[in-house]
CSV table of C-alpha atoms and ligand atoms in Angstrom, one decimal:
chain,number,residue,atom,x,y,z
A,29,MET,CA,238.0,3.2,79.8
A,30,LYS,CA,236.8,4.5,83.1
A,31,TYR,CA,240.1,4.2,85.0
A,32,SER,CA,243.7,4.5,84.0
A,33,ARG,CA,246.9,4.1,85.9
A,34,LEU,CA,248.5,7.1,87.7
A,35,ARG,CA,251.2,9.1,86.0
A,36,GLY,CA,254.6,7.7,86.6
A,37,THR,CA,253.4,4.2,87.3
A,38,GLN,CA,253.4,1.1,85.1
A,39,ASP,CA,251.5,-2.1,84.7
A,40,ILE,CA,253.9,-4.9,84.0
A,41,VAL,CA,252.0,-7.5,82.0
A,42,PRO,CA,252.7,-10.7,80.1
A,43,PRO,CA,254.9,-11.3,78.2
A,44,GLN,CA,257.2,-8.5,79.5
A,45,ILE,CA,256.7,-9.8,83.1
A,46,ASP,CA,258.9,-12.8,82.2
A,47,THR,CA,261.9,-10.5,81.6
A,48,TRP,CA,261.2,-9.0,85.1
A,49,ARG,CA,261.0,-12.4,86.7
A,50,ALA,CA,264.2,-13.4,85.0
A,51,VAL,CA,266.2,-10.3,86.1
A,52,GLU,CA,265.0,-10.8,89.6
A,53,SER,CA,266.0,-14.5,89.5
A,54,VAL,CA,269.5,-13.6,88.3
A,55,PHE,CA,269.9,-11.2,91.2
A,56,ALA,CA,268.4,-13.8,93.6
A,57,ARG,CA,270.9,-16.4,92.5
A,58,THR,CA,273.7,-14.0,92.8
A,59,PHE,CA,272.6,-13.0,96.3
A,60,ASP,CA,272.5,-16.7,97.2
A,61,ARG,CA,275.9,-17.4,95.8
A,62,PHE,CA,277.3,-14.6,98.0
A,63,GLY,CA,275.6,-15.8,101.1
A,64,TYR,CA,273.0,-13.0,101.4
A,65,GLN,CA,269.7,-13.5,103.3
A,66,TRP,CA,266.4,-12.0,102.2
A,67,ILE,CA,264.6,-9.3,104.2
A,68,ARG,CA,261.1,-7.8,103.6
A,69,THR,CA,260.1,-4.6,105.2
A,70,PRO,CA,256.8,-2.6,105.0
A,71,ILE,CA,256.2,-0.2,102.2
A,72,ILE,CA,255.1,2.4,104.7
A,73,GLU,CA,257.3,3.8,107.4
A,74,SER,CA,257.4,6.8,109.8
A,75,THR,CA,258.3,9.9,107.8
A,76,ASP,CA,261.0,10.7,110.4
A,77,LEU,CA,263.0,7.6,109.4
A,78,PHE,CA,263.7,9.0,105.9
A,79,VAL,CA,264.1,12.6,107.0
A,80,ARG,CA,266.8,11.6,109.4
A,81,ALA,CA,268.5,8.9,107.3
A,82,VAL,CA,268.3,10.3,103.7
A,83,GLY,CA,268.8,13.9,104.9
A,84,GLU,CA,266.6,16.9,105.4
A,85,GLN,CA,268.2,18.8,102.6
A,86,SER,CA,268.2,15.9,100.1
A,87,ASP,CA,266.0,16.1,96.9
A,88,ILE,CA,264.2,13.0,98.1
A,89,VAL,CA,263.1,14.5,101.4
A,90,THR,CA,262.5,18.1,100.2
A,91,LYS,CA,260.4,17.3,97.2
A,92,GLU,CA,260.0,13.7,96.3
A,93,MET,CA,258.3,11.8,99.2
A,94,TYR,CA,254.8,10.5,99.2
A,95,THR,CA,253.9,11.6,102.7
A,96,PHE,CA,250.4,11.6,104.3
A,97,SER,CA,248.8,11.5,107.7
A,98,ASP,CA,247.1,8.3,108.6
A,99,ARG,CA,243.8,8.2,110.4
A,100,GLY,CA,245.6,8.3,113.7
A,101,GLY,CA,247.3,11.6,112.7
A,102,ARG,CA,250.8,9.9,112.2
A,103,SER,CA,253.0,11.1,109.4
A,104,ILE,CA,253.6,8.2,107.1
A,105,THR,CA,255.8,7.9,104.0
A,106,LEU,CA,255.8,5.4,101.2
A,107,ARG,CA,259.4,4.3,101.2
A,108,PRO,CA,261.5,6.2,98.6
A,109,GLU,CA,264.5,3.8,99.2
A,110,ASN,CA,265.1,0.7,101.3
A,111,THR,CA,268.4,1.2,103.1
A,112,ALA,CA,266.9,3.2,106.0
A,113,PRO,CA,264.0,0.6,106.4
A,114,VAL,CA,266.5,-2.3,106.4
A,115,ILE,CA,268.6,-0.6,109.1
A,116,ARG,CA,265.5,0.1,111.2
A,117,ALA,CA,264.4,-3.6,110.8
A,118,TYR,CA,268.0,-4.8,111.6
A,119,LEU,CA,267.9,-2.9,114.9
A,120,GLU,CA,264.3,-3.6,115.7
A,121,ASN,CA,264.6,-7.4,115.2
A,122,GLY,CA,267.9,-7.7,117.0
A,123,LEU,CA,269.9,-8.8,114.0
A,124,HIS,CA,272.8,-6.7,115.3
A,125,ARG,CA,273.0,-9.2,118.2
A,126,ARG,CA,273.9,-12.1,115.8
A,127,GLY,CA,277.5,-10.7,115.5
A,128,GLY,CA,279.7,-10.8,112.4
A,129,VAL,CA,278.5,-9.2,109.2
A,130,GLN,CA,274.8,-9.4,108.4
A,131,ARG,CA,274.3,-9.7,104.7
A,132,LEU,CA,270.8,-8.8,103.7
A,133,CYS,CA,269.1,-8.4,100.3
A,134,TYR,CA,265.7,-7.3,99.1
A,135,THR,CA,263.5,-6.5,96.1
A,136,GLY,CA,260.4,-4.3,96.0
A,137,PRO,CA,258.7,-1.1,94.9
A,138,MET,CA,259.9,2.3,95.9
A,139,PHE,CA,258.1,5.6,95.5
A,140,ARG,CA,259.4,9.1,94.6
A,141,TYR,CA,257.2,12.0,93.4
A,142,ASP,CA,259.5,13.0,90.6
A,143,ARG,CA,258.7,14.3,87.1
A,144,PRO,CA,258.0,11.2,85.1
A,145,GLN,CA,260.3,10.7,82.1
A,146,ALA,CA,262.2,7.9,80.3
A,147,GLY,CA,263.7,5.7,83.1
A,148,ARG,CA,262.1,7.8,85.9
A,149,TYR,CA,258.9,6.6,87.5
A,150,ARG,CA,256.9,7.5,90.6
A,151,GLN,CA,256.7,3.8,91.5
A,152,PHE,CA,259.8,1.9,90.5
A,153,TYR,CA,261.4,-1.4,91.6
A,154,GLN,CA,264.7,-1.9,93.2
A,155,VAL,CA,266.8,-4.9,94.1
A,156,GLY,CA,269.5,-4.2,96.6
A,157,ALA,CA,271.7,-5.5,99.3
A,158,GLU,CA,273.2,-4.3,102.6
A,159,ALA,CA,276.3,-5.7,104.4
A,160,ILE,CA,276.2,-4.5,108.0
A,161,GLY,CA,278.9,-4.8,110.5
A,162,SER,CA,282.3,-4.3,109.0
A,163,ASP,CA,284.4,-1.3,107.8
A,164,HIS,CA,286.9,-3.6,106.0
A,165,PRO,CA,287.6,-2.3,102.5
A,166,ALA,CA,287.3,-5.9,101.3
A,167,ILE,CA,283.6,-5.8,102.0
A,168,ASP,CA,283.3,-2.8,99.6
A,169,VAL,CA,285.1,-4.9,96.9
A,170,GLU,CA,282.9,-8.0,97.6
A,171,MET,CA,279.8,-5.9,97.1
A,172,ILE,CA,281.1,-4.4,93.9
A,173,GLN,CA,282.0,-7.9,92.7
A,174,LEU,CA,278.4,-9.1,93.5
A,175,VAL,CA,277.0,-6.3,91.4
A,176,VAL,CA,279.4,-7.0,88.5
A,177,ASP,CA,278.5,-10.8,88.7
A,178,ALA,CA,274.8,-10.0,88.6
A,179,PHE,CA,275.2,-7.8,85.5
A,180,VAL,CA,277.4,-10.3,83.7
A,181,GLY,CA,274.7,-12.9,84.5
A,182,LEU,CA,272.2,-10.6,82.8
A,183,GLY,CA,274.2,-10.7,79.7
A,184,PHE,CA,276.0,-7.3,80.0
A,185,THR,CA,279.4,-8.0,78.4
A,186,ALA,CA,281.5,-5.1,79.7
A,187,PRO,CA,279.8,-3.5,82.6
A,188,HIS,CA,282.0,-1.0,84.4
A,189,VAL,CA,282.0,0.6,87.8
A,190,ARG,CA,282.7,4.2,88.7
A,191,VAL,CA,284.1,4.5,92.2
A,192,ASN,CA,284.8,7.5,94.4
A,193,SER,CA,285.1,8.3,98.0
A,194,VAL,CA,283.1,11.1,99.7
A,195,GLY,CA,285.2,10.7,102.9
A,196,THR,CA,283.9,11.2,106.4
A,197,GLU,CA,283.7,14.5,108.4
A,198,LEU,CA,287.4,14.2,108.9
A,199,SER,CA,288.1,15.0,105.3
A,200,ARG,CA,284.8,16.6,104.4
A,201,ALA,CA,284.9,19.5,106.9
A,202,PRO,CA,288.0,21.1,105.5
A,203,TYR,CA,287.1,20.2,101.9
A,204,ARG,CA,283.6,21.7,102.3
A,205,GLU,CA,285.1,25.0,103.1
A,206,ARG,CA,287.3,25.0,100.0
A,207,LEU,CA,284.3,23.9,97.9
A,208,LEU,CA,282.1,26.6,99.3
A,209,ALA,CA,284.7,29.2,98.6
A,210,ALA,CA,285.1,28.1,95.0
A,211,MET,CA,281.3,28.1,94.7
A,212,GLU,CA,281.0,31.6,96.0
A,213,THR,CA,283.7,32.7,93.5
A,214,ASN,CA,281.4,31.3,90.7
A,215,ALA,CA,278.1,32.4,92.4
A,216,ASP,CA,277.1,34.4,89.3
A,217,ALA,CA,277.0,31.2,87.2
A,218,ILE,CA,274.6,29.4,89.6
A,219,ALA,CA,270.9,30.0,89.9
A,220,PRO,CA,270.1,31.7,93.3
A,221,ASP,CA,267.7,28.9,94.3
A,222,SER,CA,270.3,26.2,93.6
A,223,LEU,CA,273.0,28.2,95.3
A,224,ARG,CA,271.0,28.2,98.4
A,225,ARG,CA,270.7,24.4,98.3
A,226,TYR,CA,274.3,23.9,97.6
A,227,ARG,CA,275.4,26.1,100.4
A,228,LEU,CA,273.6,23.7,102.7
A,229,ASN,CA,275.0,20.6,101.0
A,230,PRO,CA,277.9,21.6,98.8
A,231,LEU,CA,278.8,18.1,97.5
A,232,ARG,CA,275.4,17.9,95.7
A,233,ILE,CA,276.6,20.5,93.2
A,234,PHE,CA,278.4,17.7,91.3
A,235,ASP,CA,275.0,16.0,90.8
A,236,ALA,CA,273.3,19.2,89.7
A,237,LYS,CA,271.8,19.3,86.2
A,238,ASP,CA,271.5,23.1,86.2
A,239,VAL,CA,275.3,23.6,86.7
A,240,ASP,CA,277.7,23.6,83.7
A,241,ASN,CA,280.2,20.8,83.5
A,242,SER,CA,282.9,23.3,82.8
A,243,LEU,CA,282.2,25.0,86.1
A,244,LYS,CA,282.1,21.6,87.8
A,245,SER,CA,285.4,20.7,86.4
A,246,GLU,CA,287.0,23.8,88.0
A,247,LEU,CA,285.7,23.0,91.5
A,248,PRO,CA,288.1,21.2,93.9
A,249,VAL,CA,287.4,17.5,94.3
A,250,ILE,CA,287.3,15.6,97.5
A,251,SER,CA,289.9,13.0,96.4
A,252,ASP,CA,292.5,15.8,96.9
A,253,TYR,CA,291.4,16.3,100.5
A,254,LEU,CA,291.0,12.7,101.7
A,255,VAL,CA,293.2,12.3,104.8
A,256,GLY,CA,294.1,9.7,107.4
A,257,ARG,CA,291.7,6.7,107.6
A,258,ASP,CA,289.5,8.0,104.7
A,259,ALA,CA,292.5,8.1,102.4
A,260,GLU,CA,293.7,4.7,103.6
A,261,HIS,CA,290.3,3.1,103.1
A,262,PHE,CA,289.9,4.4,99.5
A,263,ASN,CA,293.4,3.4,98.5
A,264,ALA,CA,292.8,-0.1,99.9
A,265,VAL,CA,289.5,-0.4,98.0
A,266,CYS,CA,291.2,0.6,94.7
A,267,SER,CA,294.1,-1.7,95.3
A,268,LEU,CA,291.8,-4.7,96.2
A,269,LEU,CA,289.6,-3.9,93.1
A,270,ARG,CA,292.6,-4.0,90.9
A,271,ASP,CA,293.7,-7.2,92.5
A,272,ALA,CA,290.3,-8.8,91.9
A,273,GLY,CA,290.4,-7.8,88.3
A,274,VAL,CA,287.3,-5.6,88.5
A,275,HIS,CA,287.0,-3.0,85.7
A,276,PHE,CA,286.5,0.4,87.4
A,277,VAL,CA,287.3,4.0,86.9
A,278,HIS,CA,287.9,6.5,89.6
A,279,ASP,CA,285.3,9.2,89.0
A,280,GLU,CA,286.4,12.1,91.2
A,281,ARG,CA,283.1,13.9,90.7
A,282,LEU,CA,280.9,11.0,91.6
A,283,VAL,CA,278.6,11.9,94.5
A,284,ARG,CA,275.3,10.3,95.5
A,285,GLY,CA,271.9,11.9,96.2
A,286,LEU,CA,271.4,10.5,99.7
A,287,ASP,CA,273.1,12.2,102.6
A,288,TYR,CA,274.0,9.0,104.6
A,289,TYR,CA,277.0,8.0,102.4
A,290,THR,CA,280.5,8.0,103.8
A,291,ASN,CA,283.8,7.0,102.1
A,292,THR,CA,283.2,4.6,99.2
A,293,VAL,CA,280.5,5.4,96.7
A,294,PHE,CA,280.0,3.6,93.4
A,295,GLU,CA,277.7,3.4,90.3
A,296,MET,CA,277.4,0.7,87.7
A,297,TYR,CA,277.1,1.4,84.0
A,298,SER,CA,276.6,-0.9,81.0
A,299,GLY,CA,279.2,-0.8,78.3
A,300,ALA,CA,282.8,0.4,78.4
A,301,PRO,CA,283.6,3.8,80.0
A,302,GLY,CA,283.3,6.5,77.3
A,303,GLY,CA,281.7,4.0,74.9
A,304,GLY,CA,278.0,3.3,74.2
A,305,GLY,CA,275.8,1.8,76.9
A,306,ALA,CA,273.5,3.4,79.3
A,307,GLN,CA,274.3,7.0,80.2
A,308,SER,CA,272.5,6.9,83.5
A,309,ALA,CA,273.5,4.6,86.3
A,310,LEU,CA,271.8,1.2,86.4
A,311,CYS,CA,272.8,0.8,90.0
A,312,GLY,CA,274.3,2.8,92.8
A,313,GLY,CA,275.6,2.3,96.3
A,314,GLY,CA,278.2,3.0,98.9
A,315,ARG,CA,279.2,3.0,102.5
A,316,TYR,CA,277.1,4.5,105.3
A,317,ASP,CA,279.1,4.0,108.4
A,318,SER,CA,277.1,6.4,110.6
A,319,LEU,CA,273.6,5.4,109.7
A,320,VAL,CA,273.1,2.6,112.2
A,321,GLU,CA,274.2,4.9,115.0
A,322,GLU,CA,271.9,7.6,113.8
A,323,CYS,CA,269.0,5.2,113.8
A,324,GLY,CA,269.7,4.4,117.5
A,325,GLY,CA,272.2,1.5,117.3
A,326,ALA,CA,275.8,1.2,118.4
A,327,PRO,CA,278.4,2.6,115.9
A,328,THR,CA,278.3,0.0,113.1
A,329,ALA,CA,279.9,0.3,109.6
A,330,ALA,CA,277.8,-0.8,106.6
A,331,ILE,CA,277.7,-0.7,102.9
A,332,GLY,CA,274.9,-1.4,100.3
A,333,PHE,CA,273.7,-0.9,96.8
A,334,SER,CA,270.4,-0.7,95.0
A,335,ALA,CA,269.6,-1.2,91.3
A,336,GLY,CA,266.6,0.0,89.4
A,337,LEU,CA,264.8,-2.8,87.6
A,338,GLU,CA,263.1,-0.6,85.0
A,339,ARG,CA,266.5,0.8,83.9
A,340,ILE,CA,268.2,-2.5,83.8
A,341,ILE,CA,265.4,-4.1,81.8
A,342,ALA,CA,265.5,-1.2,79.3
A,343,ALA,CA,269.3,-1.6,78.9
A,344,LEU,CA,269.4,-5.4,78.7
A,345,PRO,CA,271.5,-6.5,75.7
A,346,ASP,CA,269.1,-9.4,74.9
A,347,ALA,CA,265.8,-9.2,76.8
A,348,ARG,CA,264.4,-12.2,74.9
A,349,ALA,CA,267.3,-14.5,75.9
A,350,THR,CA,267.1,-13.2,79.5
A,351,ALA,CA,263.4,-13.9,79.6
A,352,GLN,CA,264.1,-17.5,78.7
A,353,ILE,CA,265.7,-18.1,82.1
A,354,ILE,CA,262.1,-18.4,83.3
A,355,ASP,CA,260.6,-21.8,82.7
A,356,GLY,CA,257.1,-20.2,82.3
A,357,ALA,CA,256.2,-21.6,78.9
A,358,VAL,CA,253.2,-23.9,78.7
A,359,GLU,CA,254.0,-27.3,77.1
A,360,TYR,CA,250.7,-29.1,77.3
A,361,CYS,CA,247.2,-27.8,76.6
A,362,VAL,CA,244.3,-29.9,77.6
A,363,LEU,CA,241.2,-29.1,75.5
A,364,CYS,CA,237.8,-29.7,77.2
A,365,VAL,CA,235.3,-30.5,74.5
A,366,GLY,CA,231.6,-30.9,75.0
A,367,ASP,CA,229.4,-31.2,78.1
A,368,GLY,CA,230.5,-33.8,80.5
A,369,ALA,CA,234.3,-33.6,79.7
A,370,ALA,CA,235.2,-31.3,82.7
A,371,ALA,CA,236.1,-34.0,85.3
A,372,GLN,CA,238.3,-35.9,82.9
A,373,SER,CA,239.9,-32.7,81.6
A,374,LEU,CA,240.9,-31.7,85.1
A,375,ARG,CA,242.2,-35.2,85.9
A,376,THR,CA,244.3,-35.2,82.7
A,377,ALA,CA,245.7,-31.7,83.3
A,378,ALA,CA,246.6,-32.8,86.9
A,379,GLN,CA,248.4,-35.8,85.5
A,380,LEU,CA,250.3,-33.8,82.9
A,381,ARG,CA,251.5,-31.2,85.4
A,382,ALA,CA,253.8,-33.9,86.8
A,383,LEU,CA,255.5,-33.7,83.4
A,384,GLY,CA,255.5,-30.0,82.7
A,385,ASN,CA,253.6,-26.7,82.6
A,386,THR,CA,250.0,-27.4,81.6
A,387,THR,CA,246.8,-25.3,80.9
A,388,CYS,CA,243.3,-26.5,80.5
A,389,ASP,CA,241.1,-24.7,78.0
A,390,LEU,CA,237.8,-24.3,79.9
A,391,SER,CA,236.4,-21.6,77.7
A,392,GLY,CA,233.6,-23.8,76.3
A,393,ARG,CA,234.4,-22.7,72.8
A,394,SER,CA,234.4,-25.1,69.8
A,395,ARG,CA,237.0,-27.8,69.5
A,396,LYS,CA,238.4,-26.1,66.3
A,397,LYS,CA,238.9,-22.8,68.1
A,398,GLN,CA,240.5,-24.5,71.1
A,399,LEU,CA,242.9,-26.4,68.9
A,400,ALA,CA,243.8,-23.2,67.0
A,401,ALA,CA,244.5,-21.3,70.2
A,402,ALA,CA,246.6,-24.2,71.6
A,403,HIS,CA,248.7,-24.2,68.4
A,404,LYS,CA,249.2,-20.4,68.5
A,405,SER,CA,250.1,-20.5,72.2
A,406,GLY,CA,253.4,-22.2,71.4
A,407,ALA,CA,252.6,-25.3,73.5
A,408,ARG,CA,254.1,-28.5,72.1
A,409,PHE,CA,251.1,-30.8,72.8
A,410,ALA,CA,247.4,-30.5,72.8
A,411,VAL,CA,245.3,-33.3,74.4
A,412,VAL,CA,241.7,-33.3,73.4
A,413,VAL,CA,239.3,-34.6,76.0
A,414,ASP,CA,236.0,-35.2,74.2
A,415,ALA,CA,232.9,-36.2,76.1
A,416,GLN,CA,231.9,-38.3,73.0
A,417,SER,CA,235.1,-40.3,72.9
A,418,ASP,CA,236.7,-43.1,75.0
A,419,THR,CA,240.2,-42.2,74.0
A,420,LEU,CA,242.2,-39.0,74.1
A,421,GLU,CA,243.4,-37.3,70.9
A,422,VAL,CA,246.9,-36.0,71.1
A,423,HIS,CA,248.3,-33.4,68.7
A,424,ASP,CA,252.1,-33.2,68.7
A,425,PHE,CA,252.5,-29.7,67.1
A,426,SER,CA,256.3,-30.0,66.7
A,427,ARG,CA,256.0,-33.1,64.6
A,428,ASN,CA,252.8,-32.1,63.0
A,429,GLU,CA,251.4,-35.5,64.1
A,430,GLN,CA,248.1,-36.7,65.6
A,431,PHE,CA,247.2,-40.0,67.4
A,432,ASP,CA,244.8,-41.5,69.9
A,433,VAL,CA,245.8,-43.0,73.3
A,434,SER,CA,244.0,-44.2,76.4
A,435,ALA,CA,244.2,-42.1,79.6
A,436,ASP,CA,246.6,-44.7,81.1
A,437,GLU,CA,249.0,-44.6,78.2
A,438,LEU,CA,249.0,-40.8,77.9
A,439,PRO,CA,251.9,-39.8,80.2
A,440,GLY,CA,254.2,-42.6,78.9
A,441,SER,CA,253.6,-41.8,75.3
A,442,LEU,CA,254.2,-38.0,75.8
A,443,MET,CA,257.3,-38.7,77.8
A,444,SER,CA,258.8,-40.9,75.1
A,445,ARG,CA,258.1,-38.2,72.4
A,446,ARG,CA,259.7,-35.5,74.6
A,447,GLU,CA,262.8,-37.7,75.0
A,448,THR,CA,263.2,-38.3,71.3
A,449,GLY,CA,263.1,-34.5,70.6
A,450,ASP,CA,261.2,-32.1,68.5
A,451,ALA,CA,261.7,-33.1,64.9
A,452,PRO,CA,260.9,-36.5,63.3
A,453,ALA,CA,264.0,-38.5,62.5
B,510,LIG,P1,269.2,5.9,94.4
B,510,LIG,O1,268.4,5.2,95.5
B,510,LIG,O2,268.7,7.2,94.1
B,510,LIG,O3,270.6,5.8,94.7
B,510,LIG,O4,268.9,5.0,93.1
B,510,LIG,C1,269.4,3.7,92.9
B,510,LIG,C2,268.9,3.2,91.5
B,510,LIG,O5,267.5,3.2,91.5
B,510,LIG,C3,269.3,4.1,90.3
B,510,LIG,O6,270.5,3.8,89.8
B,510,LIG,C4,268.2,3.8,89.4
B,510,LIG,O7,268.5,2.7,88.6
B,510,LIG,C5,267.0,3.6,90.2
B,510,LIG,N1,266.1,4.7,90.4
B,510,LIG,C6,266.2,5.8,91.2
B,510,LIG,N2,265.1,6.6,91.1
B,510,LIG,C7,264.3,6.1,90.1
B,510,LIG,C8,263.1,6.5,89.5
B,510,LIG,N3,262.5,7.6,89.8
B,510,LIG,N4,262.6,5.7,88.5
B,510,LIG,C9,263.3,4.6,88.1
B,510,LIG,N5,264.4,4.1,88.7
B,510,LIG,C10,265.0,4.9,89.6
């Protein structure tokens, strides 16, 4: 092979692609049921957008972005996430003038220059949603319900949500001081490089892989420092979640890697808490009540989530069953046999497409080989169009039967066989 794909990227080929389409369609149906509207933004954006929104000190901005100068000397970045682009598009297209809550959803590739490993790619796909324009705790709950619904639709029997609040500056400023003090007390146990980063963004220490869990468990948690509206918001979210019957745990050490989050943050896991299931989050989200303003809009509260398709697909309880949601299987194969059969083969295939998925074997190989391939493909019927014959020869593989019909009779005879089922009486 002369060329191969880049590290950390994947080709998604048949038949696995059916699972992807099925997962995307379950999310799409769920978005529709919750009244979300689709949005598509460019894959490239100004680098500034992400530096500003995701945070100068975040891992994404400091070491994971695909950034380059275009021919005009502008700094361009392949989007590492889609919340900032959606907010930019929301403002740039005047969606904020529509009033009420704008519910937007998307799917598409994201890019992060990270060390490739299981479940971590350099190009990966996310589906996600943003609800922009309300700070009501019920929107947080609605969004979590949407995520749970989608996961149940994918066959996860007991998905659970971990919820926390990272507060706003109101609670975070005094908390940060306490956390920094506790970190300094334990400075010996933290690598100097990491310590430098956590001094700039102390909450990130809970996400750190190079810091011991026992040390993390000794650090103060933000839940104990939530005050005023931050405390009220989180209490209301928890109470509404209980009322809605959503299975959740309050994870006091849950933080998220993007700096724009305020108040509610959540992650979704497959399986019961503490039980089996995926150890890494299948999906994450939260509130970002300052981001719209930071991107140049009026103060506007918002919340969103994004889910990584690769990880969801790897964790699916029954990928085969999920793939069957997609009606992609071919039912009819038209076999084009001999010179001069092409026009009638194309006509016959066009006729059959009104009944179901149809392919036409235009390989020019022998009738025997075409028939064997049609049988192997899983199609129910093969229709042989032979230049030497006035009639069509039909093979009903499910009944192991063969018969001749005229072109006019073909659709009717196939329809009646379909209606009477697979197996002979
Ligand atoms: P984040 O945007 O970092 O909050 O991530 C949201 C979701 O995207 C995660 O829960 C993962 O499912 C997925 N994700 C993030 N980074 C990667 C990656 N490098 N490869 C595959 N999936 C990822």
